PDB file of C-alpha atoms in Angstrom:
ATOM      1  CA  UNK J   1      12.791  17.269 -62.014  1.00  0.00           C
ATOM      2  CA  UNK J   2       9.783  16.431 -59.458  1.00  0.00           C
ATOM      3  CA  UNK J   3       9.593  12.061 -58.920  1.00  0.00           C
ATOM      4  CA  UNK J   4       6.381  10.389 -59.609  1.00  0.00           C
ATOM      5  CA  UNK J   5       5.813   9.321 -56.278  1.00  0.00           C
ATOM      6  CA  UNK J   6       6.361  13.048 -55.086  1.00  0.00           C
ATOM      7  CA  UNK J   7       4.006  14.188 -57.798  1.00  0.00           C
ATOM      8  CA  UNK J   8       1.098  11.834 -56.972  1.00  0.00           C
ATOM      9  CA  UNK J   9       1.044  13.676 -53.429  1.00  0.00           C
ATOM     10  CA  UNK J  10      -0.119  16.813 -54.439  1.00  0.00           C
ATOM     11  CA  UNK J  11      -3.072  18.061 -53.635  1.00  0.00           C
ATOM     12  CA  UNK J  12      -6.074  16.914 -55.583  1.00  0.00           C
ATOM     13  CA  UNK J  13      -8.209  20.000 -54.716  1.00  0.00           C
ATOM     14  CA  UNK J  14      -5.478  22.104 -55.694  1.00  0.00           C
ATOM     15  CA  UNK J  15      -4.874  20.211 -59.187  1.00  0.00           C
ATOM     16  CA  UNK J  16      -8.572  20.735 -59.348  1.00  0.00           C
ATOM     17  CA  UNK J  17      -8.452  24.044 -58.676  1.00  0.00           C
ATOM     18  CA  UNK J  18      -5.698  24.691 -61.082  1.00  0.00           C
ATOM     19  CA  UNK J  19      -7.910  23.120 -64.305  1.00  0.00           C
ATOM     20  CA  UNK J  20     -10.577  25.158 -63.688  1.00  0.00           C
ATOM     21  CA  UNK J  21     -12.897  22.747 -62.222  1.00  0.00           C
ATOM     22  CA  UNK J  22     -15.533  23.455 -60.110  1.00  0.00           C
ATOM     23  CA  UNK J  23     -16.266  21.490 -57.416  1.00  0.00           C
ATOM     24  CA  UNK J  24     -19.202  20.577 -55.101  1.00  0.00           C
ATOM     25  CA  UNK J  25     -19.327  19.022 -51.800  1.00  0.00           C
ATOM     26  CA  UNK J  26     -20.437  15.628 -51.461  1.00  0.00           C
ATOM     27  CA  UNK J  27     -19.493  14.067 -48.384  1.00  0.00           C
ATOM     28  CA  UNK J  28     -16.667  14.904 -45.632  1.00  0.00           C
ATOM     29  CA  UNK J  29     -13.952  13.739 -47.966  1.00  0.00           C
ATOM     30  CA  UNK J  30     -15.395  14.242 -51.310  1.00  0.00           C
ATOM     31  CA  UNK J  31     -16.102  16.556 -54.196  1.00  0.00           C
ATOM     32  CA  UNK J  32     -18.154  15.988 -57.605  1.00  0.00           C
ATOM     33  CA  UNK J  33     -17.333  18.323 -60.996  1.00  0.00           C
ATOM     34  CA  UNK J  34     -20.508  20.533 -61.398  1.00  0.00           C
ATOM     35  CA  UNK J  35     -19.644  20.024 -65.140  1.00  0.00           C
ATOM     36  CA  UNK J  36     -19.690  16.016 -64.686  1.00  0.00           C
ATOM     37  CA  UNK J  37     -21.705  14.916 -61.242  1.00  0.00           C
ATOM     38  CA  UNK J  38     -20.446  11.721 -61.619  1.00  0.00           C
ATOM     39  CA  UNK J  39     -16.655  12.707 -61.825  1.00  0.00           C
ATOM     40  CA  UNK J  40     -16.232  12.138 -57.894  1.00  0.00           C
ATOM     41  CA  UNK J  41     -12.915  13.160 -56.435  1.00  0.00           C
ATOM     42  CA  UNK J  42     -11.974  12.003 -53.078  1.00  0.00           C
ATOM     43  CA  UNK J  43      -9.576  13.456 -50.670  1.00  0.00           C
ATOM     44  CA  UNK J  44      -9.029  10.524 -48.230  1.00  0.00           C
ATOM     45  CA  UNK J  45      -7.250   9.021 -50.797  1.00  0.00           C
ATOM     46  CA  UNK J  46      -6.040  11.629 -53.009  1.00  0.00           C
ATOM     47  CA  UNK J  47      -7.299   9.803 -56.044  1.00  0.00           C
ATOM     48  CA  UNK J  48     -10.588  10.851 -58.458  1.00  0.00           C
ATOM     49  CA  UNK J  49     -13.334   8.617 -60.198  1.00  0.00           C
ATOM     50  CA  UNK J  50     -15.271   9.154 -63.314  1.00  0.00           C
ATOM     51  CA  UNK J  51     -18.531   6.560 -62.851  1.00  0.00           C
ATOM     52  CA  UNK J  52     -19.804   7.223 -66.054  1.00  0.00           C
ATOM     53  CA  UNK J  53     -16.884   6.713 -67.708  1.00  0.00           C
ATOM     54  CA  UNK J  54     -15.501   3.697 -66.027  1.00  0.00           C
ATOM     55  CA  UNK J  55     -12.336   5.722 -65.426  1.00  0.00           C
ATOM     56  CA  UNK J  56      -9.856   6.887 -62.065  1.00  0.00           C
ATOM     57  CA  UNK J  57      -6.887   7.230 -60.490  1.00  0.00           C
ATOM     58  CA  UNK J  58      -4.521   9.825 -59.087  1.00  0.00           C
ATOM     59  CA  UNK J  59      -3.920  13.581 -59.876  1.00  0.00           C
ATOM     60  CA  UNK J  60      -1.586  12.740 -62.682  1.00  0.00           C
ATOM     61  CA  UNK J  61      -4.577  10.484 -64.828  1.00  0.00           C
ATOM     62  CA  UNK J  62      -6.782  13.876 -63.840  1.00  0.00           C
ATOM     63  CA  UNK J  63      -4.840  16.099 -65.473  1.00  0.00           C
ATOM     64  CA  UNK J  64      -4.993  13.899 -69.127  1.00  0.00           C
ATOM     65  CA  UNK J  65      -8.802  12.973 -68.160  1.00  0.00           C
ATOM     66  CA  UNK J  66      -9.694  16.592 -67.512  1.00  0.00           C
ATOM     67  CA  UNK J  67      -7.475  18.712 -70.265  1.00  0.00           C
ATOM     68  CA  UNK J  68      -8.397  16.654 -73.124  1.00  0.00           C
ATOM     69  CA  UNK J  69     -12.328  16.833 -71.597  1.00  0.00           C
ATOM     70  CA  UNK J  70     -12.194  20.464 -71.859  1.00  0.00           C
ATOM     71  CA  UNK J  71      -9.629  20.866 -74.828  1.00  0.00           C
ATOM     72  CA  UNK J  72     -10.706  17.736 -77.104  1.00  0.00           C
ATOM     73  CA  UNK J  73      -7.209  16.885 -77.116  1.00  0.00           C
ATOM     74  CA  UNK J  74      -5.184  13.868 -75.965  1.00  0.00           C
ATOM     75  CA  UNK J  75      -2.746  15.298 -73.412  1.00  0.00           C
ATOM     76  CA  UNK J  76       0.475  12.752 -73.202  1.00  0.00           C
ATOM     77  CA  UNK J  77       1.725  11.867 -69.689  1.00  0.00           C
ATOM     78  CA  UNK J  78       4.818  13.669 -69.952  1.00  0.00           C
ATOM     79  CA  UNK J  79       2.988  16.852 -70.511  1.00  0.00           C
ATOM     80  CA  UNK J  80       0.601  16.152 -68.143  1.00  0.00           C
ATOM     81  CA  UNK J  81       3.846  15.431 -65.722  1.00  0.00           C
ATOM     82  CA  UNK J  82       5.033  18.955 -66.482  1.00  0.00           C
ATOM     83  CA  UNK J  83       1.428  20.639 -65.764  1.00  0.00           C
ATOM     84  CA  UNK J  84       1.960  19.335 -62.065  1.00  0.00           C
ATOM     85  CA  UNK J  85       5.859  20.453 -62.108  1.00  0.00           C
ATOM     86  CA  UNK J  86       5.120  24.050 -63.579  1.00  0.00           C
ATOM     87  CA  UNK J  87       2.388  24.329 -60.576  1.00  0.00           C
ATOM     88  CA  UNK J  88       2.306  25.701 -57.539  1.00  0.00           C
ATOM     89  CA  UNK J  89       0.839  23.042 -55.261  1.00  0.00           C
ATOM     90  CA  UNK J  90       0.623  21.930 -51.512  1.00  0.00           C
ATOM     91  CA  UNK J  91       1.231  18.148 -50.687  1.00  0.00           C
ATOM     92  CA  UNK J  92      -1.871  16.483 -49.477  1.00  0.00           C
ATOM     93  CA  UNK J  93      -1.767  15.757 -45.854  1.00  0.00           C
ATOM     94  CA  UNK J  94      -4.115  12.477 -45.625  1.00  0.00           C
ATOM     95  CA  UNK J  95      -5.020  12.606 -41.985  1.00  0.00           C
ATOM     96  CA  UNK J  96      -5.307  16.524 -41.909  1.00  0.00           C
ATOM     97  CA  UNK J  97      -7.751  15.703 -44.804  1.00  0.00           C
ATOM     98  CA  UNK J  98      -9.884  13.063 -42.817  1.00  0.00           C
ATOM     99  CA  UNK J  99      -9.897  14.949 -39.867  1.00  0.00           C
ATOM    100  CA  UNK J 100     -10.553  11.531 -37.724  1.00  0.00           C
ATOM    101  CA  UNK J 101      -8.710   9.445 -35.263  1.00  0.00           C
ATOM    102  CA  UNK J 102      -6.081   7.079 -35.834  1.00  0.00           C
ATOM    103  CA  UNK J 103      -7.332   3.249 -36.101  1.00  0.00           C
ATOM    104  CA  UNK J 104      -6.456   0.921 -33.741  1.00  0.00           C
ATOM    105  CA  UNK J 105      -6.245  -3.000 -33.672  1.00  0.00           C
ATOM    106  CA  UNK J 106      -6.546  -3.181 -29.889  1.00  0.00           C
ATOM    107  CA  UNK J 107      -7.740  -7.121 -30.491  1.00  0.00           C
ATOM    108  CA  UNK J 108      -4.250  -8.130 -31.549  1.00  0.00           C
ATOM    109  CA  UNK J 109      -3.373  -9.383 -28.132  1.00  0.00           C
ATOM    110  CA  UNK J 110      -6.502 -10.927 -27.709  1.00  0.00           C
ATOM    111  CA  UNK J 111      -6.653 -13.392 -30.878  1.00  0.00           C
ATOM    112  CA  UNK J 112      -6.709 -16.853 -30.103  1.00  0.00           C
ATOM    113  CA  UNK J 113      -7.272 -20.460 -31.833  1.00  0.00           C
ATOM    114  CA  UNK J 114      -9.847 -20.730 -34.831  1.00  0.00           C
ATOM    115  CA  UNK J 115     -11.274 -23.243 -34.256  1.00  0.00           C
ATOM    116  CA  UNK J 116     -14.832 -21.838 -32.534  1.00  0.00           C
ATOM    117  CA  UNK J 117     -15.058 -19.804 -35.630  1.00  0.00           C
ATOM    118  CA  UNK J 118     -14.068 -22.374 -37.550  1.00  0.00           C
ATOM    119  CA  UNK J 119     -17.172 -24.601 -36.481  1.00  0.00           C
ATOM    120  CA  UNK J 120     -19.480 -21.829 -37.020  1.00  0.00           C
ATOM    121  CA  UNK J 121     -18.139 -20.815 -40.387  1.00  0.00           C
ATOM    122  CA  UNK J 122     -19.068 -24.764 -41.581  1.00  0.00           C
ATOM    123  CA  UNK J 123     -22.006 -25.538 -39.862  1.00  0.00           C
ATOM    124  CA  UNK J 124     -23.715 -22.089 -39.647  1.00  0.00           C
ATOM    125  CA  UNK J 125     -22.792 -20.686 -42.984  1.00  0.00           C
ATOM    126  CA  UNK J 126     -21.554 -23.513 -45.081  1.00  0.00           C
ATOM    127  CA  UNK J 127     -18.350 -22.681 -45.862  1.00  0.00           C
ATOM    128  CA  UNK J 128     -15.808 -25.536 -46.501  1.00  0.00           C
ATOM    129  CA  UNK J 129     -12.404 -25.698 -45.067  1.00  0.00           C
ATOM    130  CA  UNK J 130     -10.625 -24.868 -47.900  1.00  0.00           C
ATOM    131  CA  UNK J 131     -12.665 -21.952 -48.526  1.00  0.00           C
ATOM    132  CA  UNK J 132     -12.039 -20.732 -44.919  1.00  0.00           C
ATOM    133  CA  UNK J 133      -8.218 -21.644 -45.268  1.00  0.00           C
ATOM    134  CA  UNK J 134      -7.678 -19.818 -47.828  1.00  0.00           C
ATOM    135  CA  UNK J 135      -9.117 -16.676 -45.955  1.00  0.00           C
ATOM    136  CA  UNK J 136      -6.760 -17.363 -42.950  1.00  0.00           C
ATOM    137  CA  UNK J 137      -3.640 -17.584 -44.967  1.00  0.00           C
ATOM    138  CA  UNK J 138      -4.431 -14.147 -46.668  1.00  0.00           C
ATOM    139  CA  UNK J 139      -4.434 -12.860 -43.108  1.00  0.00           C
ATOM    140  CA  UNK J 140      -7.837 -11.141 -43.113  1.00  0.00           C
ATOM    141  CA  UNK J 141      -9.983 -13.807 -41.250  1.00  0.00           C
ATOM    142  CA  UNK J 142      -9.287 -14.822 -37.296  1.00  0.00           C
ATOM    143  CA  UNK J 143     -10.442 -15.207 -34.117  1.00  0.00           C
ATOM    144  CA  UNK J 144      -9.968 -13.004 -31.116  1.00  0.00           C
ATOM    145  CA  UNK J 145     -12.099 -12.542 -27.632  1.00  0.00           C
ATOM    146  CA  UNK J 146     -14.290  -8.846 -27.363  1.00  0.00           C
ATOM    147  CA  UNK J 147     -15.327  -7.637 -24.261  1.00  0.00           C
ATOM    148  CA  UNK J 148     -18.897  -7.134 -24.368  1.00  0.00           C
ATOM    149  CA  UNK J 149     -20.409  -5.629 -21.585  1.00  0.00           C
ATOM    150  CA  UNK J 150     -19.382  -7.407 -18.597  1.00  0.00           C
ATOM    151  CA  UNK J 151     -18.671 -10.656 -20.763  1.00  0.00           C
ATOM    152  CA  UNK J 152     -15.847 -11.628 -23.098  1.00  0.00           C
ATOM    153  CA  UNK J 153     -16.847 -13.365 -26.284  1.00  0.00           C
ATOM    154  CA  UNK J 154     -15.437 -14.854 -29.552  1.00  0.00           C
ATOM    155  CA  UNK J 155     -15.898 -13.105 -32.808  1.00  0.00           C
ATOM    156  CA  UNK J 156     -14.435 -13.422 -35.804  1.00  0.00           C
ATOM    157  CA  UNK J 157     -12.601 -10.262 -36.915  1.00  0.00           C
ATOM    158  CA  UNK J 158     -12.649  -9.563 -40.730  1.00  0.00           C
ATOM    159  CA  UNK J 159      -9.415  -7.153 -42.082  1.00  0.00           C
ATOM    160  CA  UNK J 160      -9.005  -4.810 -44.221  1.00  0.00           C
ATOM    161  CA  UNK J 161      -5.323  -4.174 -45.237  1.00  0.00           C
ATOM    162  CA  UNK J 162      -3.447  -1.746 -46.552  1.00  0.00           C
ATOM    163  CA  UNK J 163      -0.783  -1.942 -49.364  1.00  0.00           C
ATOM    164  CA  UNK J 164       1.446  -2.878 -46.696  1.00  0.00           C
ATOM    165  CA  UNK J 165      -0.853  -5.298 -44.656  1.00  0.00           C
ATOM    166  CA  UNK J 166      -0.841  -3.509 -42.241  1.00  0.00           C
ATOM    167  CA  UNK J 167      -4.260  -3.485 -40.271  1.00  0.00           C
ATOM    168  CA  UNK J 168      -7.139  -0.455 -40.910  1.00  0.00           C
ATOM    169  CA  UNK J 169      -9.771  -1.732 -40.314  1.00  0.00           C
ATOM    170  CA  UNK J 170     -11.929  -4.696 -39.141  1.00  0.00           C
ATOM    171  CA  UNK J 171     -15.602  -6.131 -38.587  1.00  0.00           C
ATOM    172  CA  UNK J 172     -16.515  -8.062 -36.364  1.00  0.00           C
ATOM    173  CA  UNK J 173     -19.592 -11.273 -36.532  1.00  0.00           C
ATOM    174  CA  UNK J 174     -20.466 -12.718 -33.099  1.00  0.00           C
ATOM    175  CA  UNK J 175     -19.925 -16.927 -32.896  1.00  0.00           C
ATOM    176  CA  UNK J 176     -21.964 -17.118 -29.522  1.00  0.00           C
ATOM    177  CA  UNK J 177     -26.151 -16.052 -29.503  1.00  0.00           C
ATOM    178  CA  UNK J 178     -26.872 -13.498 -27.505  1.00  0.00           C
ATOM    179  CA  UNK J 179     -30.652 -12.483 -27.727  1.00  0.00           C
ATOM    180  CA  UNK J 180     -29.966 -10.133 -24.250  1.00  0.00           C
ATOM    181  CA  UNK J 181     -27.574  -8.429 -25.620  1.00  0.00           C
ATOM    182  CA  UNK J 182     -28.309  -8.235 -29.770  1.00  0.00           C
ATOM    183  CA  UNK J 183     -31.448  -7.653 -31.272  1.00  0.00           C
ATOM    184  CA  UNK J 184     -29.777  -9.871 -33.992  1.00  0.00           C
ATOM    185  CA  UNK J 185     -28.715 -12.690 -31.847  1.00  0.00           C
ATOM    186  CA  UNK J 186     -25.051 -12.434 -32.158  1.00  0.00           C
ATOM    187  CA  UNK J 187     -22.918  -9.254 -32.897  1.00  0.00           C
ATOM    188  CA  UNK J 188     -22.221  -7.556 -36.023  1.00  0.00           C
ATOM    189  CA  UNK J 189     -19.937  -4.203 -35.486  1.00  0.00           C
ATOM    190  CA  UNK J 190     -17.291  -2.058 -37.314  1.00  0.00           C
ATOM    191  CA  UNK J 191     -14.581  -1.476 -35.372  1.00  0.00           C
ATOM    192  CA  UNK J 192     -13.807   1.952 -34.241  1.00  0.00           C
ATOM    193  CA  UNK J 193     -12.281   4.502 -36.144  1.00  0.00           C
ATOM    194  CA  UNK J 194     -11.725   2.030 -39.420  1.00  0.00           C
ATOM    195  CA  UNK J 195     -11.069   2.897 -42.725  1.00  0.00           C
ATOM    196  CA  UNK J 196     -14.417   3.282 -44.113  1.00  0.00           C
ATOM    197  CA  UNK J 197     -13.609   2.555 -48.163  1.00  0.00           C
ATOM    198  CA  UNK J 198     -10.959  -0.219 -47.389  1.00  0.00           C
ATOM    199  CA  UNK J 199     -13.016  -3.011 -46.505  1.00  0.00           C
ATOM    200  CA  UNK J 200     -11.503  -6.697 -46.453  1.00  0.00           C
ATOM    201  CA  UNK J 201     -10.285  -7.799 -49.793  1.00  0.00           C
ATOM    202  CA  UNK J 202      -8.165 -10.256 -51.222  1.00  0.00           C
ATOM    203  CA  UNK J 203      -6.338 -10.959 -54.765  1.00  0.00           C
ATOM    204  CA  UNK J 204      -5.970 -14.103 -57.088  1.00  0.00           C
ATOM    205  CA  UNK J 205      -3.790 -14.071 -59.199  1.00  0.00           C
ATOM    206  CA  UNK J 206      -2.950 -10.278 -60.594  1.00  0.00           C
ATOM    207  CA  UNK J 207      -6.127  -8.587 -60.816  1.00  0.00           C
ATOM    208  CA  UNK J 208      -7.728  -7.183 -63.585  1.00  0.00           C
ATOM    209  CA  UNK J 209     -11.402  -7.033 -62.499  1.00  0.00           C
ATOM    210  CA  UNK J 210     -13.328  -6.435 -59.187  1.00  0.00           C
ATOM    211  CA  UNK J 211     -15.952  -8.400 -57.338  1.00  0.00           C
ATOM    212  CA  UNK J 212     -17.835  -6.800 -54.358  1.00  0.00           C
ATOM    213  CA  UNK J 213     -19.791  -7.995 -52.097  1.00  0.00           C
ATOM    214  CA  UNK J 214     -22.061  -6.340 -49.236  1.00  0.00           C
ATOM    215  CA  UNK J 215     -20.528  -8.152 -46.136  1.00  0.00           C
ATOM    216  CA  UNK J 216     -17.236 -10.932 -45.884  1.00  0.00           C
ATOM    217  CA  UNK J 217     -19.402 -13.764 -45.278  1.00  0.00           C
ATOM    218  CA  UNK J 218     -20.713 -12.817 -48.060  1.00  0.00           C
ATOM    219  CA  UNK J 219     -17.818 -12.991 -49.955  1.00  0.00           C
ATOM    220  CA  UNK J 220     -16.609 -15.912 -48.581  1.00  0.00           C
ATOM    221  CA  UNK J 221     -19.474 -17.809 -49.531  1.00  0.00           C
ATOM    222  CA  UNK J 222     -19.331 -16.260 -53.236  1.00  0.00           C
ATOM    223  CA  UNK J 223     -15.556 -17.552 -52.948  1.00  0.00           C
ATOM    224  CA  UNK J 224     -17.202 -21.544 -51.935  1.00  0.00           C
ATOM    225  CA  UNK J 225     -19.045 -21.233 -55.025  1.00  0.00           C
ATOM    226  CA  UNK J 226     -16.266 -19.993 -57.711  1.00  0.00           C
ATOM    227  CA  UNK J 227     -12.921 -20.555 -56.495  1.00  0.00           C
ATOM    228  CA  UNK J 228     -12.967 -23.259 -59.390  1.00  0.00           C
ATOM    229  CA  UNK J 229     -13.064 -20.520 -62.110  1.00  0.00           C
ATOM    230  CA  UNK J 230     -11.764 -16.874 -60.342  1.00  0.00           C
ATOM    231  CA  UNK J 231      -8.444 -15.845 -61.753  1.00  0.00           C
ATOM    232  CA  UNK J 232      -6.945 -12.351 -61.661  1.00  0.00           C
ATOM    233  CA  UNK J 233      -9.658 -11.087 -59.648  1.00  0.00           C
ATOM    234  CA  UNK J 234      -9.562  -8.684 -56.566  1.00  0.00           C
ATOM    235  CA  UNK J 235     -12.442  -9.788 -54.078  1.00  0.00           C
ATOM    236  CA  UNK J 236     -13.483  -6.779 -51.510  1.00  0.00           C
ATOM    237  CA  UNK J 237     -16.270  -6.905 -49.301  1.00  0.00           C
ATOM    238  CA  UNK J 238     -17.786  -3.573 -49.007  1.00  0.00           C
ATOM    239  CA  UNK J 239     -19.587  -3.689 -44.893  1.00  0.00           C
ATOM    240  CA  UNK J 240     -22.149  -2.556 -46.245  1.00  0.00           C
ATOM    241  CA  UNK J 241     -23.099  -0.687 -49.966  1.00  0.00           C
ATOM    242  CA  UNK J 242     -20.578   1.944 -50.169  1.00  0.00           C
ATOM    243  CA  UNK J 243     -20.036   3.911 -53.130  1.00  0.00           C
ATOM    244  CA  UNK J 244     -16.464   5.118 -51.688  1.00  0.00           C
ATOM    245  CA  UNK J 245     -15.145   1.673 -51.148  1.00  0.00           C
ATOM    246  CA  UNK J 246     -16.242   0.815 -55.056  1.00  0.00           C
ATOM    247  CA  UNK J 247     -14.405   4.151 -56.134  1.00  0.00           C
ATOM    248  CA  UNK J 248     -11.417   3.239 -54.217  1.00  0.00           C
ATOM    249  CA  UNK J 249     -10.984   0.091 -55.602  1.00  0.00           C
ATOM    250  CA  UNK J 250     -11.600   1.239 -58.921  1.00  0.00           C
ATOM    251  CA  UNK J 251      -9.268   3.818 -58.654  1.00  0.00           C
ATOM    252  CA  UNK J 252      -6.257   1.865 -57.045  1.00  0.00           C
ATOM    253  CA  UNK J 253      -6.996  -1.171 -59.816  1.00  0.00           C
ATOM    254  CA  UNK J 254      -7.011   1.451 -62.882  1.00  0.00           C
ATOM    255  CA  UNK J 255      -3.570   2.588 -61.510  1.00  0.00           C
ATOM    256  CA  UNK J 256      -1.977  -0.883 -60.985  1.00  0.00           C
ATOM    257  CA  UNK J 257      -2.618  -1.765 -64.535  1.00  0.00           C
ATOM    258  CA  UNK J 258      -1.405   1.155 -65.872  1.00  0.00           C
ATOM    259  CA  UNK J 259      -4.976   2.767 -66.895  1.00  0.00           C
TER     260      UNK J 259
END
């Protein structure tokens, strides 16, 4: 008898594949039901989401979704459990999948004291320092120096982590003005090679909704304005409007609470 865990591995093309659906290229990593353009499936992560139907997660939640969509009847989880163990599938291989290099945090030796960001965060933005504590000890806001051209700067680096904190992905906002060297004034860059639907996020409490916001300042600011009321909330900050860090998100929070 196949384990959960080993289960949720399988291929998500090749459950797809195996119901019948038939699938259209979206994007380099996912897929929409020609049936159901809004049922997205995405490859990165193994995981699928229905938009118009407020509804995702991993190949397992498919198989219910999709057999009682095409049969009009509820499928349990233990025989949608025994679908995937009667099958005949190949185990997903994420980074064969998103064919793209490996991210690095090359900046970790290079982080240094806040307190440069720190002053811009307050008297640029207008962000307390509670508000930018509380960033710092979820580990996804600090300080390191960038070479830039022939200079080295400060930026702030923004994280996204994984379920295991580890680092995989980061953005980066300039402290210094620069009008030689940004059209902007001061840098804004993703950092090479990150993990495009991630995004820096952090929980209160045990989530049970999502917030998003376009960019972590952003989100730190709507933070300064309702850390008085937010309670089992996941905050993510998109870097820009990305359908694919939304379905993500979605997808991962429908799973947690059992959805």
């Amino acid at each position: 008898m196949a384990k959960i865990e080993d289960l949720k591995q399988l291929s998500i093309l090749g459950v797809a594949d195996s119901l019948g659906m038939e699938l259209e290229r979206k994007g380099s990593q996912t897929y929409s039901w020609k049936k159901h353009d809004s049922f997205v499936i995405n490859t990165s992560g193994n995981y699928y989401n229905w938009f118009s139907r407020s509804t995702g997660g991993d190949v397992l939640s498919m198989v219910q979704v999709v057999r009682k969509e095409q049969t009009g009847q509820d499928i349990t989880f233990k025989e949608a459990k025994h679908f995937l163990e009667e099958g005949n599938f190949d185990a997903v291989d994420l980074e064969k999948e998103a064919e793209r290099e490996p991210f690095s945090y090359y900046l970790q030796p290079y982080e240094t004291d806040f307190s440069e960001a720190r002053q811009y965060l307050k008297e640029e933005r207008k962000l307390s320092d509670k508000t930018i504590d509380f960033f710092i000890d979820k580990g996804v806001v600090t300080q390191a120096k960038k070479k830039s051209g022939d200079i080295f700067e400060p930026v702030i680096v923004f994280k996204s982590l994984d379920r295991q904190n580890d680092v995989v992905g980061a953005s980066l906002q300039g402290i210094r003005k620069n009008n030689d060297l940004y059209t902007r004034g001061r840098l804004k860059q993703i950092m090479r090679a990150s993990d495009g639907m991630t995004g820096m996020h952090v929980d209160i409490g045990t989530p049970k909704r999502l917030v998003f916001a376009e960019a972590p300042i952003d989100l730190m600011s709507y933070y300064e304005l309702h850390q008085d009321t937010l309670q089992d909330v996941r905050l993510v900050a998109m870097d820009g409007l990305k359908e694919s860090t939304v379905s993500r998100h979605v997808a991962e929070l429908l799973s947690e609470i059992g959805e």
